[in-house]
Amino acid sequence: MELLKQRILEVGVVVSDQVLKLDAILNHQVDPVLIMEMGKEFARLFRETKPDKVLTVESSGIPIAYTTALHLEVPMVFARRKKTLTMDQDTYSERVPSFTKGIVTDIMVSSHLLHKGERILLIDDFIANGDAARGLIRIIEKAEAELVGVGIAVEKSFQAGGSSIRERGIRVESLARISSLANGQITFN
Ligand code: 5GP
C-alpha cells in the first residue's frame, strides 16, 4: 500500500536493525485517515473470504482491526493482555513472548466471543517472529473457529513470522513489507 509506505518513510524511526518505531501513526499516536484507508484495503483483500469477525490483540492492533471490521460490517474482538474484573472467568488463553517488551505475556479472549465454525480474520500491526499471530491462531483453534486469513500492516520479511505462517497454508497479506532496517535505512521488498 503506497500511502502506508510513504508515511513509514516520513515518520518511521529505525530503533535498531530489528525494530521500527511508528509511534506517530500506529503505536502511540494514531493517524485516523491512514488507519481508515488501511482498514478499507484489508476489507477489499479479504471480503471474498467472508469473515464473520475480525480478531486482534491489544493495543496497537485495535485501530486497524476496527476500521477493517467497520468496512466489512462485522464485529471486532481484541484479545486482552490483562484479566479485568468484568471479564468472564471462561476464557481461551495463550502465553506468548512479546517481541517489543522482551517478556512473556498472556493473551485471552472470553470464550463467549468466539464460536465454533465462525470465520475469523486475524489483523495485527507488525509481524516479526510470528509469536503474537501464532498465539491468536491457537485461540481460534481452541474455539474451533475457522481462520480465513491474516492481515498485517507491516511485515518485516527479514524475520521469520510471515513466512512461517504462510508455510502452514494460511493466507497472509501485508500492506508494507520491509526487507531490511540495516544501517538506519528502511528498505521495502
Ligand atoms: P511477533 O510476535 O511477530 O514476534 O511480534 C509482533 C508484535 O510485536 C506486534 O504485535 C507488535 O506489537 C510488536 N512488534 C514487532 N516488531 C515490531 C517493530 O518493529 N516495531 C513495533 N512498534 N512493534 C513491533
Coordinates of C-alpha atoms and ligand atoms in Angstrom, one line a residue:
M1 CA 0.0 0.0 0.0
E2 CA 1.8 3.1 -1.3
L3 CA 0.2 5.5 1.2
L4 CA 1.4 3.5 4.2
K5 CA 4.9 3.1 2.7
Q6 CA 5.1 6.9 2.1
R7 CA 4.0 7.5 5.7
I8 CA 6.5 5.0 7.1
L9 CA 9.3 6.8 5.2
E10 CA 8.1 10.1 6.5
V11 CA 7.7 9.2 10.2
G12 CA 9.3 5.8 10.8
V13 CA 12.2 5.8 13.3
V14 CA 14.7 2.9 12.9
V15 CA 15.4 1.9 16.5
S16 CA 17.7 -1.0 15.6
D17 CA 18.3 -3.4 12.7
Q18 CA 15.3 -5.3 14.1
V19 CA 12.8 -2.7 15.3
L20 CA 10.9 0.2 13.6
K21 CA 9.1 2.8 15.7
L22 CA 5.8 4.0 14.2
D23 CA 4.6 5.9 17.2
A24 CA 3.5 8.9 15.1
I25 CA 0.8 6.9 13.1
L26 CA 0.2 3.5 14.7
N27 CA 1.7 2.6 18.0
H28 CA 1.1 5.6 20.2
Q29 CA -0.4 8.4 18.2
V30 CA -2.9 7.2 15.6
D31 CA -3.5 8.7 12.2
P32 CA -7.2 8.1 11.7
V33 CA -7.3 8.9 8.0
L34 CA -4.4 6.5 7.3
I35 CA -5.9 3.8 9.5
M36 CA -9.3 4.1 7.8
E37 CA -7.6 3.6 4.4
M38 CA -5.7 0.5 5.8
G39 CA -9.0 -1.0 7.1
K40 CA -10.5 -0.4 3.6
E41 CA -7.6 -2.2 2.0
F42 CA -7.8 -5.2 4.3
A43 CA -11.6 -5.3 3.7
R44 CA -11.0 -5.3 0.0
L45 CA -8.4 -8.0 0.2
F46 CA -10.4 -10.3 2.5
R47 CA -14.0 -9.6 1.7
E48 CA -14.2 -12.7 -0.5
T49 CA -13.2 -14.9 2.4
K50 CA -16.5 -13.9 4.1
P51 CA -15.2 -13.2 7.7
D52 CA -17.8 -13.3 10.5
K53 CA -15.4 -11.5 12.8
V54 CA -12.1 -9.7 13.0
L55 CA -9.7 -10.7 15.8
T56 CA -6.6 -8.8 17.0
V57 CA -4.7 -8.3 20.3
E58 CA -4.5 -5.1 22.3
S59 CA -3.3 -2.5 22.0
S60 CA -1.8 -1.5 18.7
G61 CA -3.8 -3.9 16.6
I62 CA -7.1 -2.4 17.7
P63 CA -7.4 0.7 15.4
I64 CA -6.6 -1.2 12.2
A65 CA -8.8 -4.2 13.2
Y66 CA -11.6 -1.8 14.0
T67 CA -11.5 0.0 10.6
T68 CA -11.3 -3.4 8.8
A69 CA -14.3 -4.6 10.7
L70 CA -16.1 -1.4 10.0
H71 CA -15.6 -1.8 6.3
L72 CA -16.6 -5.5 6.4
E73 CA -19.6 -4.6 8.7
V74 CA -18.7 -7.4 11.2
P75 CA -17.7 -7.2 14.9
M76 CA -14.2 -6.9 16.0
V77 CA -12.8 -8.7 19.1
F78 CA -9.5 -7.9 20.7
A79 CA -7.6 -10.3 22.9
R80 CA -6.8 -8.8 26.3
R81 CA -3.4 -8.9 27.9
K82 CA -4.8 -8.4 31.5
K83 CA -7.8 -10.0 33.0
T84 CA -10.3 -7.4 34.2
L85 CA -12.9 -7.6 37.0
T86 CA -15.7 -7.6 34.4
M87 CA -14.2 -10.3 32.2
D88 CA -15.8 -13.7 32.2
Q89 CA -14.0 -16.5 34.0
D90 CA -14.3 -18.7 31.0
T91 CA -11.5 -17.6 28.6
Y92 CA -9.3 -19.0 25.9
S93 CA -5.8 -18.1 27.0
E94 CA -2.3 -18.4 25.5
R95 CA 1.1 -17.5 26.6
V96 CA 3.2 -15.6 24.0
P97 CA 6.6 -14.0 24.0
S98 CA 6.3 -10.2 23.4
F99 CA 8.8 -9.0 20.7
T100 CA 8.9 -5.4 21.9
K101 CA 8.7 -6.0 25.7
G102 CA 11.1 -8.9 25.8
I103 CA 8.8 -10.8 28.2
V104 CA 6.2 -13.5 28.1
T105 CA 2.6 -12.3 28.3
D106 CA -0.8 -14.0 28.4
I107 CA -3.4 -13.1 25.9
M108 CA -7.0 -14.0 26.4
V109 CA -10.4 -13.9 24.8
S110 CA -13.7 -14.6 26.6
S111 CA -15.0 -17.9 25.3
H112 CA -18.5 -16.5 24.6
L113 CA -17.0 -14.1 21.9
L114 CA -15.6 -16.8 19.6
H115 CA -17.8 -19.6 18.4
K116 CA -17.3 -22.9 16.8
G117 CA -17.4 -22.6 13.0
E118 CA -17.1 -18.8 13.0
R119 CA -14.9 -17.4 10.2
I120 CA -12.2 -15.3 11.7
L121 CA -9.9 -12.7 10.0
L122 CA -6.8 -12.0 12.1
I123 CA -5.3 -8.5 11.9
D124 CA -2.2 -7.1 13.6
D125 CA 0.1 -4.1 13.3
F126 CA 3.5 -5.8 12.9
I127 CA 4.8 -9.3 12.4
A128 CA 8.3 -10.2 13.5
N129 CA 8.8 -13.8 14.7
G130 CA 5.1 -14.5 14.5
D131 CA 4.5 -15.3 18.2
A132 CA 1.5 -13.0 18.6
A133 CA -0.1 -14.3 15.4
R134 CA 0.5 -18.0 16.4
G135 CA -1.0 -17.3 19.9
L136 CA -4.1 -15.8 18.3
I137 CA -4.3 -18.8 15.9
R138 CA -4.1 -21.2 18.8
I139 CA -7.0 -19.3 20.5
I140 CA -9.0 -19.6 17.2
E141 CA -8.2 -23.4 17.1
K142 CA -9.3 -23.8 20.8
A143 CA -12.6 -22.2 19.9
E144 CA -12.9 -24.5 16.9
A145 CA -13.5 -21.4 14.8
E146 CA -12.0 -21.1 11.3
L147 CA -9.1 -18.8 10.4
V148 CA -9.8 -17.2 6.9
G149 CA -6.5 -15.2 6.7
V150 CA -4.1 -12.9 8.4
G151 CA -3.7 -9.2 7.6
I152 CA -0.6 -7.5 8.8
A153 CA 0.1 -3.7 8.5
V154 CA 3.9 -4.0 8.5
E155 CA 5.7 -7.3 7.8
K156 CA 9.4 -7.4 8.5
S157 CA 10.2 -10.0 5.9
F158 CA 13.8 -10.5 7.2
Q159 CA 12.2 -12.0 10.3
A160 CA 10.6 -15.4 10.0
G161 CA 7.0 -14.8 11.2
G162 CA 5.2 -14.1 8.0
S163 CA 6.8 -17.0 6.0
S164 CA 6.3 -19.5 8.9
I165 CA 2.6 -18.8 8.9
R166 CA 2.4 -19.0 5.0
E167 CA 4.2 -22.3 5.2
R168 CA 1.2 -23.6 7.1
G169 CA -1.0 -22.8 4.1
I170 CA -2.5 -19.7 5.7
R171 CA -3.1 -16.7 3.6
V172 CA -1.0 -13.7 4.9
E173 CA -1.4 -10.2 3.4
S174 CA 0.8 -7.4 4.5
L175 CA 0.3 -3.7 3.5
A176 CA 4.0 -2.9 3.7
R177 CA 6.9 -5.4 3.6
I178 CA 10.2 -4.3 4.9
S179 CA 13.2 -6.4 3.8
S180 CA 15.8 -4.5 5.9
L181 CA 16.3 -2.0 8.6
A182 CA 20.1 -2.2 8.4
N183 CA 22.2 1.0 8.7
G184 CA 19.2 3.0 9.8
Q185 CA 17.6 2.6 6.3
I186 CA 14.1 1.4 5.7
T187 CA 14.1 -0.9 2.6
F188 CA 10.9 -2.3 1.2
N189 CA 10.5 -5.6 -0.7
Ligands
5GP1 P1 6.0 -11.2 16.8 O1 5.0 -11.8 17.8 O2 5.5 -11.5 15.4 O3 7.4 -11.5 17.0 O4 5.9 -9.6 17.0 C1 4.7 -9.0 16.7 C2 4.3 -8.0 17.8 O5 5.4 -7.3 18.3 C3 3.3 -7.0 17.2 O6 2.1 -7.1 17.7 C4 3.9 -5.6 17.5 O7 3.2 -5.0 18.6 C5 5.3 -5.9 18.1 N1 6.4 -5.6 17.1 C6 7.2 -6.5 16.4 N2 8.1 -5.8 15.7 C7 7.9 -4.5 15.9 C8 8.5 -3.3 15.4 O8 9.5 -3.3 14.7 N3 8.0 -2.1 15.8 C9 6.9 -2.1 16.7 N4 6.5 -0.8 17.0 N5 6.3 -3.2 17.2 C10 6.8 -4.4 16.8

